[in-house]
mmCIF file of C-alpha atoms and ligand atoms in Angstrom:
data_model
loop_
_atom_site.group_PDB
_atom_site.id
_atom_site.type_symbol
_atom_site.label_atom_id
_atom_site.label_comp_id
_atom_site.label_asym_id
_atom_site.label_seq_id
_atom_site.Cartn_x
_atom_site.Cartn_y
_atom_site.Cartn_z
ATOM 1 C CA MET A 1 98.044 14.683 17.083
ATOM 2 C CA ALA A 2 97.500 17.921 15.280
ATOM 3 C CA THR A 3 99.744 17.504 12.296
ATOM 4 C CA VAL A 4 99.078 18.441 8.681
ATOM 5 C CA GLU A 5 98.533 14.778 7.912
ATOM 6 C CA HIS A 6 96.080 14.464 10.707
ATOM 7 C CA LEU A 7 94.146 17.641 9.974
ATOM 8 C CA SER A 8 93.856 17.617 6.197
ATOM 9 C CA PRO A 9 91.134 14.882 6.116
ATOM 10 C CA LEU A 10 89.143 17.066 8.522
ATOM 11 C CA TRP A 11 89.542 20.026 6.197
ATOM 12 C CA ASP A 12 88.649 17.927 3.162
ATOM 13 C CA ALA A 13 85.543 16.587 4.874
ATOM 14 C CA PHE A 14 84.490 20.105 5.793
ATOM 15 C CA ARG A 15 84.987 21.338 2.228
ATOM 16 C CA LYS A 16 82.953 18.491 0.846
ATOM 17 C CA GLU A 17 80.104 19.132 3.220
ATOM 18 C CA LEU A 18 80.246 22.860 2.636
ATOM 19 C CA ALA A 19 79.833 22.332 -1.090
ATOM 20 C CA GLU A 20 76.473 20.669 -0.445
ATOM 21 C CA VAL A 21 75.136 23.514 1.680
ATOM 22 C CA SER A 22 72.620 25.817 0.064
ATOM 23 C CA THR A 23 70.433 27.143 2.911
ATOM 24 C CA ASP A 24 70.969 29.235 6.049
ATOM 25 C CA GLU A 25 69.828 26.334 8.235
ATOM 26 C CA ALA A 26 72.261 23.860 6.707
ATOM 27 C CA LEU A 27 75.036 26.399 7.090
ATOM 28 C CA THR A 28 74.287 26.887 10.777
ATOM 29 C CA ASP A 29 74.293 23.126 11.284
ATOM 30 C CA LEU A 30 77.654 22.840 9.562
ATOM 31 C CA ARG A 31 79.110 25.653 11.647
ATOM 32 C CA ASP A 32 77.973 23.831 14.800
ATOM 33 C CA LYS A 33 79.428 20.565 13.611
ATOM 34 C CA TYR A 34 82.908 22.070 13.235
ATOM 35 C CA LEU A 35 83.061 25.056 15.532
ATOM 36 C CA SER A 36 80.471 24.691 18.315
ATOM 37 C CA ARG A 37 82.022 25.185 21.769
ATOM 38 C CA SER A 38 81.129 21.791 23.107
ATOM 39 C CA ARG A 39 81.319 19.325 20.234
ATOM 40 C CA GLY A 40 82.717 21.105 17.160
ATOM 41 C CA ALA A 41 85.288 18.907 15.387
ATOM 42 C CA VAL A 42 87.857 21.710 15.346
ATOM 43 C CA THR A 43 87.094 22.700 18.934
ATOM 44 C CA VAL A 44 87.619 19.128 20.048
ATOM 45 C CA GLU A 45 91.079 19.154 18.454
ATOM 46 C CA LEU A 46 91.891 22.442 20.139
ATOM 47 C CA LYS A 47 90.921 20.969 23.498
ATOM 48 C CA LYS A 48 93.337 18.094 22.914
ATOM 49 C CA LEU A 49 96.247 20.543 22.743
ATOM 50 C CA GLY A 50 96.540 20.397 26.532
ATOM 51 C CA GLN A 51 97.612 16.757 26.314
ATOM 52 C CA LEU A 52 100.627 17.578 24.119
ATOM 53 C CA SER A 53 104.161 18.148 25.285
ATOM 54 C CA ALA A 54 105.521 21.665 25.510
ATOM 55 C CA GLU A 55 107.587 21.188 22.329
ATOM 56 C CA GLU A 56 104.763 19.920 20.203
ATOM 57 C CA ARG A 57 102.127 22.341 21.413
ATOM 58 C CA PRO A 58 103.099 25.647 19.634
ATOM 59 C CA GLN A 59 103.354 24.021 16.224
ATOM 60 C CA ALA A 60 100.089 22.107 16.588
ATOM 61 C CA GLY A 61 98.310 25.151 18.046
ATOM 62 C CA LYS A 62 99.389 27.288 15.118
ATOM 63 C CA LEU A 63 98.120 24.722 12.627
ATOM 64 C CA LEU A 64 94.805 24.324 14.403
ATOM 65 C CA ASN A 65 94.245 28.058 14.623
ATOM 66 C CA GLU A 66 94.955 28.386 10.928
ATOM 67 C CA LEU A 67 92.440 25.657 10.234
ATOM 68 C CA LYS A 68 89.867 27.353 12.432
ATOM 69 C CA LEU A 69 90.415 30.593 10.569
ATOM 70 C CA LEU A 70 90.059 28.873 7.193
ATOM 71 C CA VAL A 71 86.812 27.230 8.291
ATOM 72 C CA GLU A 72 85.455 30.554 9.516
ATOM 73 C CA GLN A 73 86.390 32.278 6.279
ATOM 74 C CA ALA A 74 84.830 29.545 4.161
ATOM 75 C CA LEU A 75 81.634 29.704 6.227
ATOM 76 C CA ALA A 76 81.436 33.495 5.852
ATOM 77 C CA GLU A 77 81.969 33.241 2.107
ATOM 78 C CA LYS A 78 79.207 30.668 1.857
ATOM 79 C CA ALA A 79 76.853 32.885 3.894
ATOM 80 C CA GLY A 80 77.509 35.679 1.367
ATOM 81 C CA GLU A 81 76.784 33.363 -1.543
ATOM 82 C CA ILE A 82 73.514 32.223 -0.005
ATOM 83 C CA ARG A 83 72.447 35.857 0.585
ATOM 84 C CA GLU A 84 73.171 36.742 -3.046
ATOM 85 C CA LYS A 85 71.217 33.745 -4.291
ATOM 86 C CA GLN A 86 68.230 34.656 -2.131
ATOM 87 C CA LYS A 87 68.350 38.217 -3.394
ATOM 88 C CA SER A 88 68.340 37.265 -7.048
ATOM 89 C CA ALA A 89 65.574 34.723 -6.436
ATOM 90 C CA ARG A 90 63.500 37.508 -4.925
ATOM 91 C CA TYR A 91 64.251 39.857 -7.816
ATOM 92 C CA GLN A 92 63.158 37.153 -10.193
ATOM 93 C CA ALA A 93 59.916 36.547 -8.315
ATOM 94 C CA GLU A 94 59.096 40.225 -8.074
ATOM 95 C CA ARG A 95 60.010 41.027 -11.612
ATOM 96 C CA VAL A 96 57.706 43.480 -13.365
ATOM 97 C CA ASP A 97 57.377 43.414 -17.100
ATOM 98 C CA VAL A 98 57.348 47.090 -17.918
ATOM 99 C CA THR A 99 56.434 46.369 -21.531
ATOM 100 C CA LEU A 100 52.993 44.952 -20.550
ATOM 101 C CA PRO A 101 50.077 47.235 -21.492
ATOM 102 C CA GLY A 102 48.686 49.266 -18.568
ATOM 103 C CA TYR A 103 45.188 49.109 -17.136
ATOM 104 C CA ALA A 104 42.572 51.128 -18.989
ATOM 105 C CA TYR A 105 40.851 53.536 -16.610
ATOM 106 C CA HIS A 106 37.748 55.667 -16.855
ATOM 107 C CA THR A 107 37.987 59.387 -16.539
ATOM 108 C CA ALA A 108 35.384 60.624 -14.103
ATOM 109 C CA GLY A 109 32.838 63.121 -15.352
ATOM 110 C CA ARG A 110 30.391 65.440 -13.713
ATOM 111 C CA HIS A 111 26.897 64.052 -13.171
ATOM 112 C CA PRO A 112 24.306 65.742 -15.445
ATOM 113 C CA ILE A 113 22.526 67.201 -12.396
ATOM 114 C CA ARG A 114 25.805 68.566 -11.077
ATOM 115 C CA ARG A 115 26.624 70.028 -14.484
ATOM 116 C CA ALA A 116 23.241 71.717 -14.726
ATOM 117 C CA LEU A 117 23.482 73.053 -11.174
ATOM 118 C CA GLU A 118 26.908 74.510 -11.834
ATOM 119 C CA GLU A 119 25.708 76.124 -15.041
ATOM 120 C CA MET A 120 22.682 77.577 -13.246
ATOM 121 C CA GLU A 121 24.817 78.875 -10.393
ATOM 122 C CA ARG A 122 27.198 80.456 -12.888
ATOM 123 C CA ILE A 123 24.361 82.340 -14.584
ATOM 124 C CA PHE A 124 22.806 83.568 -11.337
ATOM 125 C CA VAL A 125 26.172 84.600 -9.922
ATOM 126 C CA SER A 126 26.785 86.620 -13.103
ATOM 127 C CA MET A 127 23.446 88.332 -12.376
ATOM 128 C CA GLY A 128 24.638 89.353 -8.922
ATOM 129 C CA PHE A 129 23.224 86.549 -6.763
ATOM 130 C CA SER A 130 25.140 84.884 -3.967
ATOM 131 C CA ILE A 131 24.800 81.211 -3.100
ATOM 132 C CA MET A 132 23.353 80.068 0.218
ATOM 133 C CA SER A 133 22.708 76.623 1.650
ATOM 134 C CA GLY A 134 20.760 75.088 4.510
ATOM 135 C CA PRO A 135 20.377 71.701 6.201
ATOM 136 C CA GLU A 136 18.541 68.824 4.531
ATOM 137 C CA VAL A 137 17.181 67.710 7.895
ATOM 138 C CA GLU A 138 15.178 70.762 8.830
ATOM 139 C CA VAL A 139 13.246 72.087 11.807
ATOM 140 C CA ASP A 140 9.471 72.385 11.398
ATOM 141 C CA TYR A 141 9.741 76.132 12.015
ATOM 142 C CA TYR A 142 11.873 76.772 8.917
ATOM 143 C CA ASN A 143 10.218 74.253 6.615
ATOM 144 C CA PHE A 144 6.641 75.326 7.514
ATOM 145 C CA GLU A 145 5.924 77.674 10.391
ATOM 146 C CA ALA A 146 7.952 80.713 9.337
ATOM 147 C CA LEU A 147 6.785 80.206 5.754
ATOM 148 C CA ASN A 148 3.280 81.017 6.905
ATOM 149 C CA MET A 149 2.224 77.400 7.238
ATOM 150 C CA PRO A 150 1.258 77.069 10.907
ATOM 151 C CA LYS A 151 0.389 73.640 12.324
ATOM 152 C CA GLY A 152 -2.853 72.366 10.839
ATOM 153 C CA HIS A 153 -2.473 74.484 7.707
ATOM 154 C CA PRO A 154 -3.888 72.494 4.765
ATOM 155 C CA ALA A 155 -0.879 73.343 2.579
ATOM 156 C CA ARG A 156 1.247 71.114 4.841
ATOM 157 C CA ASP A 157 -0.616 68.033 3.673
ATOM 158 C CA ALA A 158 0.191 68.763 0.040
ATOM 159 C CA GLN A 159 3.896 68.473 0.824
ATOM 160 C CA ASP A 160 3.998 64.706 1.555
ATOM 161 C CA THR A 161 6.474 65.307 4.307
ATOM 162 C CA LEU A 162 8.993 62.736 5.557
ATOM 163 C CA TYR A 163 9.231 63.224 9.327
ATOM 164 C CA VAL A 164 12.332 62.451 11.361
ATOM 165 C CA THR A 165 10.635 63.415 14.633
ATOM 166 C CA ASP A 166 7.546 65.507 15.381
ATOM 167 C CA ASN A 167 9.635 68.618 15.047
ATOM 168 C CA LEU A 168 12.226 67.533 12.460
ATOM 169 C CA VAL A 169 11.568 66.867 8.783
ATOM 170 C CA LEU A 170 13.534 66.116 5.662
ATOM 171 C CA ARG A 171 13.041 69.496 4.024
ATOM 172 C CA THR A 172 10.271 69.328 1.431
ATOM 173 C CA HIS A 173 11.585 72.348 -0.470
ATOM 174 C CA THR A 174 14.515 74.774 -0.458
ATOM 175 C CA SER A 175 12.277 77.604 0.818
ATOM 176 C CA PRO A 176 13.489 77.234 4.438
ATOM 177 C CA VAL A 177 16.771 78.753 3.227
ATOM 178 C CA GLN A 178 14.790 81.947 2.526
ATOM 179 C CA ILE A 179 14.000 82.168 6.236
ATOM 180 C CA ARG A 180 17.523 81.238 7.367
ATOM 181 C CA THR A 181 18.922 83.929 5.074
ATOM 182 C CA MET A 182 16.553 86.683 6.187
ATOM 183 C CA GLU A 183 17.227 85.834 9.832
ATOM 184 C CA LYS A 184 20.910 86.547 9.276
ATOM 185 C CA GLN A 185 20.803 89.323 6.722
ATOM 186 C CA LYS A 186 19.043 92.658 6.341
ATOM 187 C CA PRO A 187 17.866 93.835 2.870
ATOM 188 C CA PRO A 188 18.971 94.082 0.159
ATOM 189 C CA VAL A 189 18.953 90.292 -0.281
ATOM 190 C CA ARG A 190 19.762 88.577 -3.555
ATOM 191 C CA ILE A 191 20.453 84.848 -3.104
ATOM 192 C CA ILE A 192 19.946 81.464 -4.644
ATOM 193 C CA ALA A 193 19.874 78.232 -2.633
ATOM 194 C CA PRO A 194 20.419 75.022 -4.593
ATOM 195 C CA GLY A 195 19.985 71.644 -2.909
ATOM 196 C CA ARG A 196 18.254 68.353 -2.343
ATOM 197 C CA VAL A 197 14.656 68.129 -1.173
ATOM 198 C CA PHE A 198 12.564 65.130 -0.097
ATOM 199 C CA ARG A 199 8.951 64.068 -0.380
ATOM 200 C CA ARG A 200 7.008 60.901 0.335
ATOM 201 C CA ASP A 201 6.549 59.813 -3.248
ATOM 202 C CA SER A 202 6.813 56.467 -4.961
ATOM 203 C CA VAL A 203 9.361 56.195 -7.715
ATOM 204 C CA ASP A 204 8.328 56.324 -11.367
ATOM 205 C CA ALA A 205 9.466 58.006 -14.570
ATOM 206 C CA THR A 206 8.627 61.486 -13.278
ATOM 207 C CA HIS A 207 8.699 61.078 -9.463
ATOM 208 C CA SER A 208 11.413 60.480 -6.920
ATOM 209 C CA PRO A 209 11.417 60.852 -3.111
ATOM 210 C CA MET A 210 14.588 62.919 -3.489
ATOM 211 C CA PHE A 211 15.055 65.659 -6.051
ATOM 212 C CA HIS A 212 16.697 69.048 -6.457
ATOM 213 C CA GLN A 213 15.526 72.640 -6.343
ATOM 214 C CA ILE A 214 17.091 76.037 -6.722
ATOM 215 C CA GLU A 215 15.459 78.583 -4.497
ATOM 216 C CA GLY A 216 15.728 82.267 -5.339
ATOM 217 C CA LEU A 217 15.048 85.250 -3.121
ATOM 218 C CA VAL A 218 15.314 88.969 -3.833
ATOM 219 C CA VAL A 219 14.306 91.584 -1.260
ATOM 220 C CA ASP A 220 14.779 95.313 -1.520
ATOM 221 C CA GLU A 221 12.844 98.558 -1.754
ATOM 222 C CA GLY A 222 10.615 98.790 -4.819
ATOM 223 C CA ILE A 223 10.868 95.180 -6.028
ATOM 224 C CA THR A 224 7.893 94.261 -8.237
ATOM 225 C CA LEU A 225 6.421 91.316 -10.086
ATOM 226 C CA ALA A 226 8.072 92.709 -13.229
ATOM 227 C CA ASP A 227 11.472 92.114 -11.578
ATOM 228 C CA LEU A 228 10.491 88.517 -10.897
ATOM 229 C CA LYS A 229 9.420 87.993 -14.468
ATOM 230 C CA GLY A 230 12.468 89.729 -15.920
ATOM 231 C CA THR A 231 14.914 87.814 -13.716
ATOM 232 C CA ILE A 232 13.414 84.406 -14.503
ATOM 233 C CA GLU A 233 13.210 85.188 -18.194
ATOM 234 C CA MET A 234 16.794 86.404 -18.352
ATOM 235 C CA PHE A 235 17.970 83.257 -16.596
ATOM 236 C CA LEU A 236 16.043 80.875 -18.846
ATOM 237 C CA LYS A 237 17.197 82.610 -22.017
ATOM 238 C CA ALA A 238 20.792 82.203 -20.835
ATOM 239 C CA PHE A 239 20.270 78.586 -19.801
ATOM 240 C CA PHE A 240 18.182 77.332 -22.743
ATOM 241 C CA SER A 241 18.197 79.762 -25.643
ATOM 242 C CA GLU A 242 17.520 83.391 -26.531
ATOM 243 C CA ASP A 243 14.077 82.637 -27.988
ATOM 244 C CA THR A 244 12.806 81.058 -24.756
ATOM 245 C CA ARG A 245 9.599 82.637 -23.441
ATOM 246 C CA ILE A 246 7.841 82.284 -20.110
ATOM 247 C CA ARG A 247 4.325 82.637 -18.799
ATOM 248 C CA LEU A 248 2.951 82.952 -15.288
ATOM 249 C CA ARG A 249 -0.215 81.206 -14.165
ATOM 250 C CA PRO A 250 -1.812 82.204 -10.863
ATOM 251 C CA SER A 251 -1.190 79.668 -8.131
ATOM 252 C CA TYR A 252 -1.130 79.461 -4.368
ATOM 253 C CA PHE A 253 1.770 79.106 -1.926
ATOM 254 C CA PRO A 254 1.236 80.417 1.640
ATOM 255 C CA PHE A 255 4.575 82.288 1.667
ATOM 256 C CA VAL A 256 3.984 84.344 -1.492
ATOM 257 C CA GLU A 257 1.200 86.684 -2.555
ATOM 258 C CA PRO A 258 0.428 86.690 -5.377
ATOM 259 C CA GLY A 259 1.785 83.257 -6.251
ATOM 260 C CA ALA A 260 2.346 81.721 -9.660
ATOM 261 C CA GLU A 261 3.459 78.660 -11.553
ATOM 262 C CA VAL A 262 6.021 79.546 -14.182
ATOM 263 C CA ASP A 263 5.935 77.762 -17.527
ATOM 264 C CA VAL A 264 8.699 77.835 -20.113
ATOM 265 C CA SER A 265 7.994 77.603 -23.828
ATOM 266 C CA CYS A 266 8.684 74.009 -24.882
ATOM 267 C CA ILE A 267 12.366 73.794 -25.775
ATOM 268 C CA PHE A 268 11.740 70.907 -28.169
ATOM 269 C CA CYS A 269 8.960 72.190 -30.392
ATOM 270 C CA ARG A 270 9.533 75.880 -29.578
ATOM 271 C CA GLY A 271 5.931 76.175 -28.520
ATOM 272 C CA THR A 272 4.144 74.591 -31.448
ATOM 273 C CA GLY A 273 3.170 71.446 -29.508
ATOM 274 C CA CYS A 274 4.837 68.030 -29.162
ATOM 275 C CA SER A 275 4.713 64.905 -26.988
ATOM 276 C CA ILE A 276 7.113 66.351 -24.389
ATOM 277 C CA CYS A 277 4.866 69.356 -23.672
ATOM 278 C CA LYS A 278 1.735 67.262 -24.241
ATOM 279 C CA GLN A 279 0.817 69.450 -27.233
ATOM 280 C CA SER A 280 0.454 72.519 -25.016
ATOM 281 C CA GLY A 281 3.665 74.272 -26.091
ATOM 282 C CA TRP A 282 4.498 74.963 -22.401
ATOM 283 C CA ILE A 283 6.348 73.135 -19.645
ATOM 284 C CA GLU A 284 5.955 73.903 -15.945
ATOM 285 C CA ILE A 285 9.274 74.371 -14.173
ATOM 286 C CA MET A 286 8.782 76.354 -10.960
ATOM 287 C CA GLY A 287 6.632 77.968 -8.344
ATOM 288 C CA ALA A 288 7.194 81.648 -7.656
ATOM 289 C CA GLY A 289 5.637 84.813 -6.311
ATOM 290 C CA MET A 290 5.980 88.016 -4.314
ATOM 291 C CA VAL A 291 7.104 87.378 -0.741
ATOM 292 C CA ASN A 292 4.051 87.432 1.523
ATOM 293 C CA PRO A 293 4.273 90.423 3.925
ATOM 294 C CA ARG A 294 3.245 87.954 6.626
ATOM 295 C CA VAL A 295 6.657 86.251 6.223
ATOM 296 C CA PHE A 296 8.455 89.607 6.543
ATOM 297 C CA GLN A 297 6.417 90.254 9.659
ATOM 298 C CA ILE A 298 7.399 86.885 11.215
ATOM 299 C CA LEU A 299 11.068 87.749 10.566
ATOM 300 C CA GLY A 300 10.859 91.354 11.732
ATOM 301 C CA TYR A 301 11.496 92.851 8.296
ATOM 302 C CA ASP A 302 9.775 96.203 7.662
ATOM 303 C CA TYR A 303 6.995 95.060 5.316
ATOM 304 C CA GLU A 304 5.914 98.647 4.609
ATOM 305 C CA LYS A 305 9.335 99.433 3.221
ATOM 306 C CA TYR A 306 10.468 96.235 1.530
ATOM 307 C CA THR A 307 9.037 93.964 -1.095
ATOM 308 C CA GLY A 308 10.563 90.856 -2.610
ATOM 309 C CA PHE A 309 10.099 87.896 -4.863
ATOM 310 C CA ALA A 310 10.998 84.242 -4.554
ATOM 311 C CA TRP A 311 10.969 81.132 -6.656
ATOM 312 C CA GLY A 312 11.583 77.415 -6.281
ATOM 313 C CA MET A 313 12.776 75.821 -9.490
ATOM 314 C CA GLY A 314 12.712 72.071 -10.223
ATOM 315 C CA VAL A 315 16.256 71.214 -11.257
ATOM 316 C CA ASP A 316 15.760 67.552 -12.226
ATOM 317 C CA ARG A 317 12.871 68.544 -14.466
ATOM 318 C CA ILE A 318 15.083 71.049 -16.232
ATOM 319 C CA VAL A 319 17.919 68.534 -16.557
ATOM 320 C CA MET A 320 15.518 66.079 -18.200
ATOM 321 C CA LEU A 321 14.490 68.772 -20.661
ATOM 322 C CA LYS A 322 17.972 70.008 -21.387
ATOM 323 C CA TYR A 323 19.474 66.545 -21.999
ATOM 324 C CA GLN A 324 16.284 64.918 -23.293
ATOM 325 C CA VAL A 325 16.196 62.279 -20.567
ATOM 326 C CA GLU A 326 12.785 60.668 -20.570
ATOM 327 C CA ASP A 327 12.967 58.749 -17.286
ATOM 328 C CA LEU A 328 13.878 60.510 -14.042
ATOM 329 C CA ARG A 329 15.181 57.246 -12.582
ATOM 330 C CA LEU A 330 18.117 57.292 -14.994
ATOM 331 C CA LEU A 331 19.422 60.340 -13.150
ATOM 332 C CA PHE A 332 19.640 58.438 -9.851
ATOM 333 C CA ASP A 333 20.570 54.877 -10.889
ATOM 334 C CA ASN A 334 24.164 55.904 -11.585
ATOM 335 C CA ASP A 335 24.503 53.377 -14.369
ATOM 336 C CA ILE A 336 27.843 54.132 -15.970
ATOM 337 C CA ARG A 337 26.419 53.466 -19.462
ATOM 338 C CA PHE A 338 24.008 56.333 -18.931
ATOM 339 C CA LEU A 339 26.422 58.651 -17.175
ATOM 340 C CA SER A 340 29.193 58.224 -19.727
ATOM 341 C CA GLN A 341 26.995 59.922 -22.341
ATOM 342 C CA PHE A 342 27.479 63.298 -20.687
HETATM 343 N N1 LIG B 1 8.711 75.942 -2.282
HETATM 344 C C1 LIG B 1 7.714 75.783 -3.313
HETATM 345 C C2 LIG B 1 7.597 74.306 -3.654
HETATM 346 O O1 LIG B 1 8.488 73.561 -3.480
HETATM 347 C C3 LIG B 1 8.069 76.562 -4.558
HETATM 348 C C4 LIG B 1 8.083 78.043 -4.359
HETATM 349 C C5 LIG B 1 9.224 78.665 -3.926
HETATM 350 C C6 LIG B 1 6.958 78.777 -4.591
HETATM 351 C C7 LIG B 1 9.224 80.057 -3.753
HETATM 352 C C8 LIG B 1 6.979 80.137 -4.434
HETATM 353 C C9 LIG B 1 8.099 80.765 -4.021
HETATM 354 O O2 LIG B 1 6.643 73.802 -4.092
#
């Protein structure tokens, strides 16, 4: 019979069990035990109502429904408590101590080659040059043929070329950008072309299969060797120092005539002789010359009307001089202890 006397032990038992519950699973089990449709202790009592007489039934039903409501409320309260506990446990686990010192981090810097290139570009741009670029994987025609080095030309051998296919090479110099520029542009031309070049070389303190050049090309009416000399000198004075001098020694490149090697007065001993310049007072830094009319002819430029000069400057060489780096390999190892000095 559903009387207060009969039901209060049920309630007490429920309360006792509820007090022990601390997980979602245990709570679900407890809910089933008291309220599940088929075998819940409270449900079972409710089902028994049908056996009561009409007088007893309303009173007992009311009591049972109150009990059911109390159980439901208690269960809901417990569910809330469990949720709160889980939340604070998670906060505890994920706690961040904001007073801990942070991670030290390194500020990135520009690589010495990059720095030098940017400085060189800045100077040439201030002299009125624009900057061009070309592909590092280059067609034979641009790397050789149009530069007056037809197949079988002995000058090709001197280049230690890395071939991709019979017709494709890793460019051995930045000179192909001369051709690409003149194909697109009529005179006057005044460009530089910085970039990577590749040659079949084994690595040592002064050689690398990959290095950098800055090509220069000026074409217009009335350009002379004096313009070449003046331009190079002006650049080197700006890049190194005002007392820098240059000298030209005759040399041969198929795409210039006459051709020259350009030496700069040693920036360490100022020309008096030291170990860097091997006591000569001079350091070789580029090939240069007047554009061979044959090249103009290949490109369809009017070689009666226009003259021009070009140079190919060794950037890595200059970087080594400027920053007094004695081993070229240091520039490409990317050892942070070396790089952080710049
Ligand atoms: N391209 C030549 C080299 O790499 C250098 C050069 C450029 C010479 C332009 C003359 C004129 O060796």
